[in-house]
Amino acid sequence: MQNNGAIEHSLKKSTNLVYRIVVCGAWTLTVVSYYFQFPFVDLSTLIVPAFATYFLLSGERILHQIDKESFLLWLLLALYLTGNLFVKISFLGVSDTSWRFYFILLIIPICFFLRNESFFTEYRIFHCLSICKVLFLIGMALYMLYVGSYEPFRIWARTMGGDMYFVYDFFPRIQLQGNALLLVAFLMEFARSKRLSVCLVLFFVGIVIEGNFSFYLAVATFLGFYFIKYVRQKEITIKKIFSILMALAVGVGFFFYSLDQGKQKADGGNALRAAQAEILLSGNPFVGEGVGAKVYDNVRLGRTADDKYYELQTLYIFFQIGSVGLLLFYLSNVLALRRVPNTDAWYIYVAYLIGSFFNPYCFDVTQMLTATLCGNYIMIEKSQH
């Protein structure tokens, strides 16, 4: 009997090991494919299947982690989206885009419940691959400086939906698909360590090279949360006064940089976003135009009605499902985050939403991975103690 029990325990242990290897393999493939879809463009086709595999293998964890209130709100969201989708099918016909956003909006809130006591392994994989991504960007930036011209790099990047150029005639800016998760990597690293480290500096350098103003705004907001939390402590020390003065200096510098960026974009990016906002806010404000609805007024911007990505992606979701659907979606996120017993996860997710609002880096696998990391933040934090 003892031998049978030992054999059964050994088999169970081996099965669990194989399961973890497969799960971590799917997670690794997801992050590798996401980060390095440039320059290896074919990797982009693996992002969704790899994450879908990770998600499905974690289905049992969802059942154990999700609470009654979160499930009922998610069910209400599912009923609303299903009704919205069937109305679209009945009157307008359905497209691949409709099914795509239908599943995205349902899956993101569930990702917060992909919790695992061993999740630190997934985090370490994410952390190491984030460092590799930053080193790649730094290498590309140095090579651009060595060549002394950005034109060949810009042509190359634009063939794959990105851009490379110099700002102020000397500083490389590399804006590529797969950069957005570096913002999350920086936020997670700061929240975990709360001190200056080599990795934190690397991730910040990656964000600077990316050069997305909304990422800077997200970082400033995130650090503002911690600054307020720090200042509210009762003790007044020399260190605290110095920190306040340094923060004010950085804030003033950031303010003037913001003004400079605003002037540069006044005739370009901001005008485009204003035009997009006007179009995307023209639908039914309560229930939207239907999941995956075409935006026929896109012709005014020289785009097709089938475009799925916008500089104001959140407003595109509003155009599809209206204020009712968007409210249900964000409430389901909030209720899921409430189950994470650490305010740092809130700071990270809110900063991510700010950084993605003015870019098409939300309502896709980027947000699913961010939700998974935030949902497991308590496991990530515990592992360092």
mmCIF file of C-alpha atoms in Angstrom:
data_model
loop_
_atom_site.group_PDB
_atom_site.id
_atom_site.type_symbol
_atom_site.label_atom_id
_atom_site.label_comp_id
_atom_site.label_asym_id
_atom_site.label_seq_id
_atom_site.Cartn_x
_atom_site.Cartn_y
_atom_site.Cartn_z
ATOM 1 C CA MET A 1 0.000 0.000 0.000
ATOM 2 C CA GLN A 2 2.845 2.364 0.854
ATOM 3 C CA ASN A 3 4.519 1.593 -2.472
ATOM 4 C CA ASN A 4 1.260 2.322 -4.319
ATOM 5 C CA GLY A 5 0.918 5.613 -2.473
ATOM 6 C CA ALA A 6 4.497 6.561 -3.284
ATOM 7 C CA ILE A 7 3.995 5.689 -6.949
ATOM 8 C CA GLU A 8 0.765 7.686 -7.064
ATOM 9 C CA HIS A 9 2.474 10.678 -5.429
ATOM 10 C CA SER A 10 5.389 10.427 -7.874
ATOM 11 C CA LEU A 11 3.039 10.288 -10.880
ATOM 12 C CA LYS A 12 1.090 13.274 -9.592
ATOM 13 C CA LYS A 13 4.295 15.223 -9.073
ATOM 14 C CA SER A 14 5.508 14.365 -12.579
ATOM 15 C CA THR A 15 2.146 15.350 -14.078
ATOM 16 C CA ASN A 16 2.237 18.690 -12.276
ATOM 17 C CA LEU A 17 5.794 19.288 -13.508
ATOM 18 C CA VAL A 18 4.832 18.540 -17.103
ATOM 19 C CA TYR A 19 1.783 20.787 -16.739
ATOM 20 C CA ARG A 20 3.901 23.679 -15.439
ATOM 21 C CA ILE A 21 6.441 23.236 -18.241
ATOM 22 C CA VAL A 22 3.705 23.388 -20.879
ATOM 23 C CA VAL A 23 2.019 26.389 -19.212
ATOM 24 C CA CYS A 24 5.284 28.305 -18.878
ATOM 25 C CA GLY A 25 6.165 27.352 -22.444
ATOM 26 C CA ALA A 26 2.915 28.880 -23.703
ATOM 27 C CA TRP A 27 3.544 32.023 -21.607
ATOM 28 C CA THR A 28 7.116 32.309 -22.899
ATOM 29 C CA LEU A 29 6.013 31.943 -26.512
ATOM 30 C CA THR A 30 3.369 34.630 -25.974
ATOM 31 C CA VAL A 31 5.824 37.177 -24.574
ATOM 32 C CA VAL A 32 8.594 36.339 -27.075
ATOM 33 C CA SER A 33 6.154 36.636 -29.988
ATOM 34 C CA TYR A 34 4.791 39.902 -28.610
ATOM 35 C CA TYR A 35 8.128 41.588 -27.954
ATOM 36 C CA PHE A 36 9.931 40.410 -31.088
ATOM 37 C CA GLN A 37 7.199 40.610 -33.728
ATOM 38 C CA PHE A 38 9.606 43.235 -34.983
ATOM 39 C CA PRO A 39 11.867 42.346 -36.699
ATOM 40 C CA PHE A 40 10.487 38.768 -36.873
ATOM 41 C CA VAL A 41 7.097 39.712 -38.293
ATOM 42 C CA ASP A 42 5.876 36.098 -38.575
ATOM 43 C CA LEU A 43 5.928 35.819 -34.774
ATOM 44 C CA SER A 44 2.854 38.070 -34.625
ATOM 45 C CA THR A 45 0.725 35.156 -35.846
ATOM 46 C CA LEU A 46 1.692 33.158 -32.744
ATOM 47 C CA ILE A 47 0.694 35.724 -30.099
ATOM 48 C CA VAL A 48 -3.016 34.902 -29.911
ATOM 49 C CA PRO A 49 -2.693 31.070 -30.203
ATOM 50 C CA ALA A 50 0.067 31.026 -27.565
ATOM 51 C CA PHE A 51 -1.879 33.130 -25.071
ATOM 52 C CA ALA A 52 -5.091 31.186 -25.826
ATOM 53 C CA THR A 53 -3.202 28.005 -24.898
ATOM 54 C CA TYR A 54 -1.987 29.569 -21.655
ATOM 55 C CA PHE A 55 -5.498 30.821 -20.891
ATOM 56 C CA LEU A 56 -7.202 27.468 -21.559
ATOM 57 C CA LEU A 57 -4.647 25.523 -19.532
ATOM 58 C CA SER A 58 -5.398 27.872 -16.635
ATOM 59 C CA GLY A 59 -9.172 27.386 -16.819
ATOM 60 C CA GLU A 60 -9.326 25.382 -13.595
ATOM 61 C CA ARG A 61 -7.628 28.214 -11.706
ATOM 62 C CA ILE A 62 -10.291 30.661 -12.881
ATOM 63 C CA LEU A 63 -13.053 28.503 -11.386
ATOM 64 C CA HIS A 64 -11.270 28.434 -8.027
ATOM 65 C CA GLN A 65 -10.370 32.128 -7.923
ATOM 66 C CA ILE A 66 -13.425 33.958 -9.254
ATOM 67 C CA ASP A 67 -15.934 35.081 -6.614
ATOM 68 C CA LYS A 68 -19.714 35.273 -6.873
ATOM 69 C CA GLU A 69 -19.972 39.073 -7.280
ATOM 70 C CA SER A 70 -17.327 39.165 -10.008
ATOM 71 C CA PHE A 71 -18.940 36.263 -11.846
ATOM 72 C CA LEU A 72 -22.402 37.836 -11.747
ATOM 73 C CA LEU A 73 -21.085 41.162 -13.097
ATOM 74 C CA TRP A 74 -19.120 39.355 -15.801
ATOM 75 C CA LEU A 75 -22.272 37.388 -16.671
ATOM 76 C CA LEU A 76 -24.192 40.656 -17.000
ATOM 77 C CA LEU A 77 -21.452 41.967 -19.320
ATOM 78 C CA ALA A 78 -21.622 38.739 -21.329
ATOM 79 C CA LEU A 79 -25.413 39.000 -21.694
ATOM 80 C CA TYR A 80 -25.140 42.630 -22.796
ATOM 81 C CA LEU A 81 -22.433 41.892 -25.370
ATOM 82 C CA THR A 82 -24.274 38.824 -26.631
ATOM 83 C CA GLY A 83 -27.475 40.834 -27.069
ATOM 84 C CA ASN A 84 -25.501 43.573 -28.793
ATOM 85 C CA LEU A 85 -23.885 41.017 -31.086
ATOM 86 C CA PHE A 86 -27.145 39.282 -32.010
ATOM 87 C CA VAL A 87 -28.800 42.597 -32.849
ATOM 88 C CA LYS A 88 -25.868 43.272 -35.162
ATOM 89 C CA ILE A 89 -26.196 39.812 -36.724
ATOM 90 C CA SER A 90 -29.938 40.320 -37.284
ATOM 91 C CA PHE A 91 -29.752 43.765 -38.844
ATOM 92 C CA LEU A 92 -26.249 44.283 -40.188
ATOM 93 C CA GLY A 93 -24.593 40.900 -40.455
ATOM 94 C CA VAL A 94 -21.561 39.851 -38.433
ATOM 95 C CA SER A 95 -17.861 39.992 -39.314
ATOM 96 C CA ASP A 96 -14.617 38.562 -37.974
ATOM 97 C CA THR A 97 -14.053 41.918 -36.266
ATOM 98 C CA SER A 98 -17.327 41.489 -34.346
ATOM 99 C CA TRP A 99 -16.314 38.104 -32.959
ATOM 100 C CA ARG A 100 -12.801 39.385 -32.250
ATOM 101 C CA PHE A 101 -13.918 42.243 -30.007
ATOM 102 C CA TYR A 102 -16.702 40.148 -28.493
ATOM 103 C CA PHE A 103 -14.194 37.623 -27.134
ATOM 104 C CA ILE A 104 -11.617 40.288 -26.209
ATOM 105 C CA LEU A 105 -14.119 42.187 -24.050
ATOM 106 C CA LEU A 106 -15.178 38.968 -22.318
ATOM 107 C CA ILE A 107 -11.685 37.567 -21.767
ATOM 108 C CA ILE A 108 -9.875 40.612 -20.344
ATOM 109 C CA PRO A 109 -11.847 40.693 -17.021
ATOM 110 C CA ILE A 110 -11.264 36.950 -16.585
ATOM 111 C CA CYS A 111 -7.493 37.363 -16.941
ATOM 112 C CA PHE A 112 -7.355 38.924 -13.471
ATOM 113 C CA PHE A 113 -8.328 35.496 -12.110
ATOM 114 C CA LEU A 114 -5.515 33.535 -13.805
ATOM 115 C CA ARG A 115 -3.893 33.362 -10.389
ATOM 116 C CA ASN A 116 -1.258 30.826 -9.482
ATOM 117 C CA GLU A 117 0.920 30.389 -6.405
ATOM 118 C CA SER A 118 3.836 29.635 -8.727
ATOM 119 C CA PHE A 119 3.262 32.681 -10.939
ATOM 120 C CA PHE A 120 6.639 34.179 -10.033
ATOM 121 C CA THR A 121 8.111 31.865 -12.682
ATOM 122 C CA GLU A 122 5.962 33.561 -15.323
ATOM 123 C CA TYR A 123 6.967 36.945 -13.963
ATOM 124 C CA ARG A 124 10.681 36.110 -14.149
ATOM 125 C CA ILE A 125 10.205 35.028 -17.765
ATOM 126 C CA PHE A 126 8.425 38.313 -18.503
ATOM 127 C CA HIS A 127 11.109 40.281 -16.649
ATOM 128 C CA CYS A 128 14.043 38.657 -18.494
ATOM 129 C CA LEU A 129 12.409 39.004 -21.909
ATOM 130 C CA SER A 130 11.651 42.670 -21.128
ATOM 131 C CA ILE A 131 15.371 43.212 -20.512
ATOM 132 C CA CYS A 132 16.137 41.519 -23.847
ATOM 133 C CA LYS A 133 13.656 43.844 -25.561
ATOM 134 C CA VAL A 134 15.268 46.947 -24.036
ATOM 135 C CA LEU A 135 18.745 45.768 -25.044
ATOM 136 C CA PHE A 136 17.446 45.282 -28.593
ATOM 137 C CA LEU A 137 16.101 48.859 -28.638
ATOM 138 C CA ILE A 138 19.347 50.234 -27.215
ATOM 139 C CA GLY A 139 21.324 48.301 -29.837
ATOM 140 C CA MET A 140 19.126 49.687 -32.628
ATOM 141 C CA ALA A 141 19.447 53.225 -31.227
ATOM 142 C CA LEU A 142 23.252 52.999 -31.109
ATOM 143 C CA TYR A 143 23.334 51.599 -34.641
ATOM 144 C CA MET A 144 21.201 54.504 -35.879
ATOM 145 C CA LEU A 145 23.666 56.933 -34.270
ATOM 146 C CA TYR A 146 26.581 55.059 -35.831
ATOM 147 C CA VAL A 147 25.018 55.246 -39.304
ATOM 148 C CA GLY A 148 24.129 58.898 -38.744
ATOM 149 C CA SER A 149 20.879 58.771 -40.703
ATOM 150 C CA TYR A 150 17.437 57.484 -39.817
ATOM 151 C CA GLU A 151 16.005 57.242 -43.347
ATOM 152 C CA PRO A 152 16.908 53.575 -44.078
ATOM 153 C CA PHE A 153 15.650 52.583 -40.618
ATOM 154 C CA ARG A 154 12.388 54.482 -41.116
ATOM 155 C CA ILE A 155 11.754 52.743 -44.450
ATOM 156 C CA TRP A 156 12.447 49.361 -42.865
ATOM 157 C CA ALA A 157 10.247 50.039 -39.813
ATOM 158 C CA ARG A 158 7.335 51.368 -41.834
ATOM 159 C CA THR A 159 7.144 48.160 -43.864
ATOM 160 C CA MET A 160 6.159 46.485 -40.574
ATOM 161 C CA GLY A 161 3.919 49.184 -39.127
ATOM 162 C CA GLY A 162 6.512 51.014 -37.024
ATOM 163 C CA ASP A 163 8.722 54.059 -37.250
ATOM 164 C CA MET A 164 12.310 55.063 -36.475
ATOM 165 C CA TYR A 165 13.658 58.602 -36.591
ATOM 166 C CA PHE A 166 15.674 61.253 -34.743
ATOM 167 C CA VAL A 167 14.192 63.906 -32.463
ATOM 168 C CA TYR A 168 16.111 67.165 -31.982
ATOM 169 C CA ASP A 169 18.308 65.861 -34.853
ATOM 170 C CA PHE A 170 20.304 63.542 -32.616
ATOM 171 C CA PHE A 171 18.157 61.406 -30.285
ATOM 172 C CA PRO A 172 16.883 58.075 -31.691
ATOM 173 C CA ARG A 173 13.188 57.360 -31.341
ATOM 174 C CA ILE A 174 12.121 53.781 -32.075
ATOM 175 C CA GLN A 175 8.375 53.196 -32.122
ATOM 176 C CA LEU A 176 7.623 49.570 -32.933
ATOM 177 C CA GLN A 177 4.889 47.031 -32.398
ATOM 178 C CA GLY A 178 5.637 45.110 -29.219
ATOM 179 C CA ASN A 179 7.042 48.051 -27.220
ATOM 180 C CA ALA A 180 3.947 48.709 -25.101
ATOM 181 C CA LEU A 181 4.659 46.037 -22.469
ATOM 182 C CA LEU A 182 7.885 47.840 -21.507
ATOM 183 C CA LEU A 183 5.680 50.370 -19.728
ATOM 184 C CA VAL A 184 4.180 47.530 -17.658
ATOM 185 C CA ALA A 185 7.661 46.106 -17.017
ATOM 186 C CA PHE A 186 8.797 49.477 -15.617
ATOM 187 C CA LEU A 187 5.690 49.847 -13.426
ATOM 188 C CA MET A 188 6.015 46.317 -12.051
ATOM 189 C CA GLU A 189 9.728 46.730 -11.324
ATOM 190 C CA PHE A 190 9.216 50.022 -9.471
ATOM 191 C CA ALA A 191 6.271 48.683 -7.462
ATOM 192 C CA ARG A 192 8.250 45.611 -6.416
ATOM 193 C CA SER A 193 11.572 47.236 -5.530
ATOM 194 C CA LYS A 194 10.607 50.884 -4.794
ATOM 195 C CA ARG A 195 14.239 51.803 -5.318
ATOM 196 C CA LEU A 196 16.640 52.620 -8.105
ATOM 197 C CA SER A 197 18.019 49.516 -9.788
ATOM 198 C CA VAL A 198 19.776 48.573 -13.014
ATOM 199 C CA CYS A 199 16.606 46.915 -14.358
ATOM 200 C CA LEU A 200 14.472 49.951 -13.485
ATOM 201 C CA VAL A 201 16.891 52.245 -15.335
ATOM 202 C CA LEU A 202 16.925 49.890 -18.328
ATOM 203 C CA PHE A 203 13.131 49.822 -18.551
ATOM 204 C CA PHE A 204 12.985 53.609 -18.256
ATOM 205 C CA VAL A 205 15.567 53.938 -21.048
ATOM 206 C CA GLY A 206 13.374 51.659 -23.174
ATOM 207 C CA ILE A 207 10.374 53.918 -22.556
ATOM 208 C CA VAL A 208 12.424 57.013 -23.435
ATOM 209 C CA ILE A 209 13.670 55.444 -26.682
ATOM 210 C CA GLU A 210 10.069 54.469 -27.508
ATOM 211 C CA GLY A 211 9.261 58.141 -27.056
ATOM 212 C CA ASN A 212 5.518 57.799 -26.638
ATOM 213 C CA PHE A 213 4.241 60.837 -24.752
ATOM 214 C CA SER A 214 1.323 58.918 -23.235
ATOM 215 C CA PHE A 215 3.835 56.485 -21.700
ATOM 216 C CA TYR A 216 5.589 59.428 -20.058
ATOM 217 C CA LEU A 217 2.229 60.619 -18.775
ATOM 218 C CA ALA A 218 1.513 57.147 -17.371
ATOM 219 C CA VAL A 219 4.889 57.033 -15.610
ATOM 220 C CA ALA A 220 4.370 60.546 -14.191
ATOM 221 C CA THR A 221 0.910 59.604 -12.909
ATOM 222 C CA PHE A 222 2.195 56.361 -11.406
ATOM 223 C CA LEU A 223 5.066 58.092 -9.613
ATOM 224 C CA GLY A 224 2.601 60.767 -8.494
ATOM 225 C CA PHE A 225 0.571 58.081 -6.691
ATOM 226 C CA TYR A 226 3.645 57.011 -4.741
ATOM 227 C CA PHE A 227 4.762 60.585 -4.113
ATOM 228 C CA ILE A 228 1.401 61.483 -2.522
ATOM 229 C CA LYS A 229 1.479 58.275 -0.501
ATOM 230 C CA TYR A 230 5.006 59.122 0.678
ATOM 231 C CA VAL A 231 4.267 62.760 1.576
ATOM 232 C CA ARG A 232 1.199 61.802 3.615
ATOM 233 C CA GLN A 233 3.412 60.109 6.182
ATOM 234 C CA LYS A 234 3.587 62.128 9.402
ATOM 235 C CA GLU A 235 7.356 62.459 9.853
ATOM 236 C CA ILE A 236 9.048 65.455 8.203
ATOM 237 C CA THR A 237 12.711 64.672 7.536
ATOM 238 C CA ILE A 238 15.539 66.197 5.517
ATOM 239 C CA LYS A 239 15.280 63.233 3.152
ATOM 240 C CA LYS A 240 11.577 63.881 2.609
ATOM 241 C CA ILE A 241 12.133 67.610 1.974
ATOM 242 C CA PHE A 242 14.897 66.774 -0.529
ATOM 243 C CA SER A 243 12.612 64.250 -2.248
ATOM 244 C CA ILE A 244 9.831 66.848 -2.519
ATOM 245 C CA LEU A 245 12.208 69.423 -4.040
ATOM 246 C CA MET A 246 13.544 66.849 -6.515
ATOM 247 C CA ALA A 247 10.011 65.832 -7.451
ATOM 248 C CA LEU A 248 9.057 69.457 -8.026
ATOM 249 C CA ALA A 249 12.107 69.958 -10.251
ATOM 250 C CA VAL A 250 11.255 66.855 -12.275
ATOM 251 C CA GLY A 251 7.616 67.955 -12.444
ATOM 252 C CA VAL A 252 8.550 71.400 -13.786
ATOM 253 C CA GLY A 253 10.839 69.797 -16.359
ATOM 254 C CA PHE A 254 8.108 67.383 -17.389
ATOM 255 C CA PHE A 255 5.628 70.271 -17.682
ATOM 256 C CA PHE A 256 7.852 72.198 -20.104
ATOM 257 C CA TYR A 257 8.620 69.028 -22.042
ATOM 258 C CA SER A 258 4.846 68.432 -22.327
ATOM 259 C CA LEU A 259 4.367 71.934 -23.730
ATOM 260 C CA ASP A 260 7.121 71.328 -26.267
ATOM 261 C CA GLN A 261 5.625 67.996 -27.321
ATOM 262 C CA GLY A 262 2.170 69.572 -27.561
ATOM 263 C CA LYS A 263 3.478 72.267 -29.897
ATOM 264 C CA GLN A 264 5.167 69.673 -32.099
ATOM 265 C CA LYS A 265 1.980 67.629 -32.377
ATOM 266 C CA ALA A 266 -0.485 70.487 -32.701
ATOM 267 C CA ASP A 267 -0.679 70.248 -36.463
ATOM 268 C CA GLY A 268 -0.300 66.477 -36.658
ATOM 269 C CA GLY A 269 -1.085 63.910 -33.971
ATOM 270 C CA ASN A 270 -3.414 66.090 -31.919
ATOM 271 C CA ALA A 271 -5.395 67.164 -34.972
ATOM 272 C CA LEU A 272 -5.740 63.509 -36.006
ATOM 273 C CA ARG A 273 -6.927 62.514 -32.529
ATOM 274 C CA ALA A 274 -9.455 65.369 -32.491
ATOM 275 C CA ALA A 275 -10.853 64.209 -35.839
ATOM 276 C CA GLN A 276 -10.998 60.604 -34.622
ATOM 277 C CA ALA A 277 -12.753 61.657 -31.415
ATOM 278 C CA GLU A 278 -15.399 63.536 -33.388
ATOM 279 C CA ILE A 279 -16.080 60.481 -35.553
ATOM 280 C CA LEU A 280 -15.970 57.867 -32.778
ATOM 281 C CA LEU A 281 -18.267 59.893 -30.510
ATOM 282 C CA SER A 282 -20.894 60.221 -33.239
ATOM 283 C CA GLY A 283 -22.501 56.817 -32.605
ATOM 284 C CA ASN A 284 -25.297 55.884 -30.212
ATOM 285 C CA PRO A 285 -23.987 57.135 -26.842
ATOM 286 C CA PHE A 286 -25.846 54.502 -24.795
ATOM 287 C CA VAL A 287 -25.617 51.159 -26.621
ATOM 288 C CA GLY A 288 -23.191 51.968 -29.434
ATOM 289 C CA GLU A 289 -23.344 50.867 -33.043
ATOM 290 C CA GLY A 290 -22.756 47.178 -32.397
ATOM 291 C CA VAL A 291 -19.746 44.991 -31.571
ATOM 292 C CA GLY A 292 -17.244 45.299 -34.408
ATOM 293 C CA ALA A 293 -19.246 48.035 -36.144
ATOM 294 C CA LYS A 294 -17.696 49.625 -39.210
ATOM 295 C CA VAL A 295 -16.760 53.300 -38.998
ATOM 296 C CA TYR A 296 -17.945 54.629 -42.343
ATOM 297 C CA ASP A 297 -16.866 58.218 -41.576
ATOM 298 C CA ASN A 298 -13.261 56.995 -41.692
ATOM 299 C CA VAL A 299 -13.186 58.111 -45.322
ATOM 300 C CA ARG A 300 -12.723 61.637 -43.950
ATOM 301 C CA LEU A 301 -9.384 60.484 -42.528
ATOM 302 C CA GLY A 302 -8.337 58.556 -45.609
ATOM 303 C CA ARG A 303 -8.986 55.212 -43.901
ATOM 304 C CA THR A 304 -11.275 52.294 -44.630
ATOM 305 C CA ALA A 305 -14.450 51.569 -42.679
ATOM 306 C CA ASP A 306 -12.943 48.241 -41.533
ATOM 307 C CA ASP A 307 -10.006 49.732 -39.606
ATOM 308 C CA LYS A 308 -9.617 48.168 -36.151
ATOM 309 C CA TYR A 309 -6.857 50.310 -34.617
ATOM 310 C CA TYR A 310 -7.061 53.966 -33.614
ATOM 311 C CA GLU A 311 -4.964 56.436 -31.664
ATOM 312 C CA LEU A 312 -8.053 56.657 -29.411
ATOM 313 C CA GLN A 313 -8.797 52.938 -29.195
ATOM 314 C CA THR A 314 -10.983 53.294 -26.096
ATOM 315 C CA LEU A 315 -13.329 55.584 -28.021
ATOM 316 C CA TYR A 316 -13.562 52.942 -30.756
ATOM 317 C CA ILE A 317 -14.838 50.502 -28.120
ATOM 318 C CA PHE A 318 -17.273 53.203 -26.974
ATOM 319 C CA PHE A 319 -18.415 53.541 -30.600
ATOM 320 C CA GLN A 320 -19.144 49.802 -30.632
ATOM 321 C CA ILE A 321 -20.815 49.145 -27.268
ATOM 322 C CA GLY A 322 -21.733 52.597 -25.917
ATOM 323 C CA SER A 323 -21.498 53.924 -22.374
ATOM 324 C CA VAL A 324 -23.518 51.028 -20.923
ATOM 325 C CA GLY A 325 -21.164 48.380 -22.293
ATOM 326 C CA LEU A 326 -18.032 50.336 -21.430
ATOM 327 C CA LEU A 327 -19.260 50.917 -17.875
ATOM 328 C CA LEU A 328 -19.977 47.202 -17.392
ATOM 329 C CA PHE A 329 -16.541 46.337 -18.775
ATOM 330 C CA TYR A 330 -14.644 48.699 -16.468
ATOM 331 C CA LEU A 331 -16.751 47.738 -13.454
ATOM 332 C CA SER A 332 -15.864 44.089 -14.073
ATOM 333 C CA ASN A 333 -12.179 45.121 -14.109
ATOM 334 C CA VAL A 334 -12.554 47.106 -10.884
ATOM 335 C CA LEU A 335 -14.345 44.270 -9.092
ATOM 336 C CA ALA A 336 -11.658 41.809 -10.189
ATOM 337 C CA LEU A 337 -8.882 44.136 -8.999
ATOM 338 C CA ARG A 338 -10.636 44.540 -5.665
ATOM 339 C CA ARG A 339 -9.741 40.905 -5.006
ATOM 340 C CA VAL A 340 -6.024 41.720 -5.249
ATOM 341 C CA PRO A 341 -5.006 42.687 -1.679
ATOM 342 C CA ASN A 342 -2.411 45.290 -2.705
ATOM 343 C CA THR A 343 -2.904 48.863 -3.901
ATOM 344 C CA ASP A 344 0.197 48.622 -6.122
ATOM 345 C CA ALA A 345 -1.775 46.492 -8.579
ATOM 346 C CA TRP A 346 -4.328 49.322 -8.838
ATOM 347 C CA TYR A 347 -1.597 51.885 -9.492
ATOM 348 C CA ILE A 348 -0.074 49.702 -12.211
ATOM 349 C CA TYR A 349 -3.355 49.031 -13.996
ATOM 350 C CA VAL A 350 -4.591 52.637 -13.849
ATOM 351 C CA ALA A 351 -1.232 53.898 -15.155
ATOM 352 C CA TYR A 352 -1.404 51.320 -17.962
ATOM 353 C CA LEU A 353 -4.911 52.509 -18.913
ATOM 354 C CA ILE A 354 -3.642 56.104 -19.026
ATOM 355 C CA GLY A 355 -0.679 55.075 -21.182
ATOM 356 C CA SER A 356 -2.851 53.113 -23.596
ATOM 357 C CA PHE A 357 -5.782 55.538 -23.886
ATOM 358 C CA PHE A 358 -4.084 57.641 -26.565
ATOM 359 C CA ASN A 359 -2.699 54.615 -28.408
ATOM 360 C CA PRO A 360 -4.009 51.353 -29.877
ATOM 361 C CA TYR A 361 -2.307 49.342 -27.117
ATOM 362 C CA CYS A 362 -5.437 48.267 -25.299
ATOM 363 C CA PHE A 363 -8.308 45.835 -25.804
ATOM 364 C CA ASP A 364 -5.920 43.190 -27.116
ATOM 365 C CA VAL A 365 -3.326 40.718 -25.792
ATOM 366 C CA THR A 366 -1.371 43.651 -24.293
ATOM 367 C CA GLN A 367 -4.218 44.309 -21.868
ATOM 368 C CA MET A 368 -4.755 40.591 -21.232
ATOM 369 C CA LEU A 369 -1.121 40.152 -20.202
ATOM 370 C CA THR A 370 -1.279 43.295 -18.052
ATOM 371 C CA ALA A 371 -4.442 42.048 -16.330
ATOM 372 C CA THR A 372 -2.811 38.666 -15.698
ATOM 373 C CA LEU A 373 0.269 40.312 -14.158
ATOM 374 C CA CYS A 374 -1.861 42.624 -11.979
ATOM 375 C CA GLY A 375 -4.095 39.757 -10.875
ATOM 376 C CA ASN A 376 -1.013 37.837 -9.743
ATOM 377 C CA TYR A 377 0.757 40.828 -8.207
ATOM 378 C CA ILE A 378 0.435 39.549 -4.648
ATOM 379 C CA MET A 379 2.250 36.332 -5.652
ATOM 380 C CA ILE A 380 4.945 38.369 -7.403
ATOM 381 C CA GLU A 381 5.421 40.600 -4.358
ATOM 382 C CA LYS A 382 5.533 37.718 -1.871
ATOM 383 C CA SER A 383 8.319 36.017 -3.799
ATOM 384 C CA GLN A 384 10.827 38.783 -3.043
ATOM 385 C CA HIS A 385 10.438 38.555 0.749
#
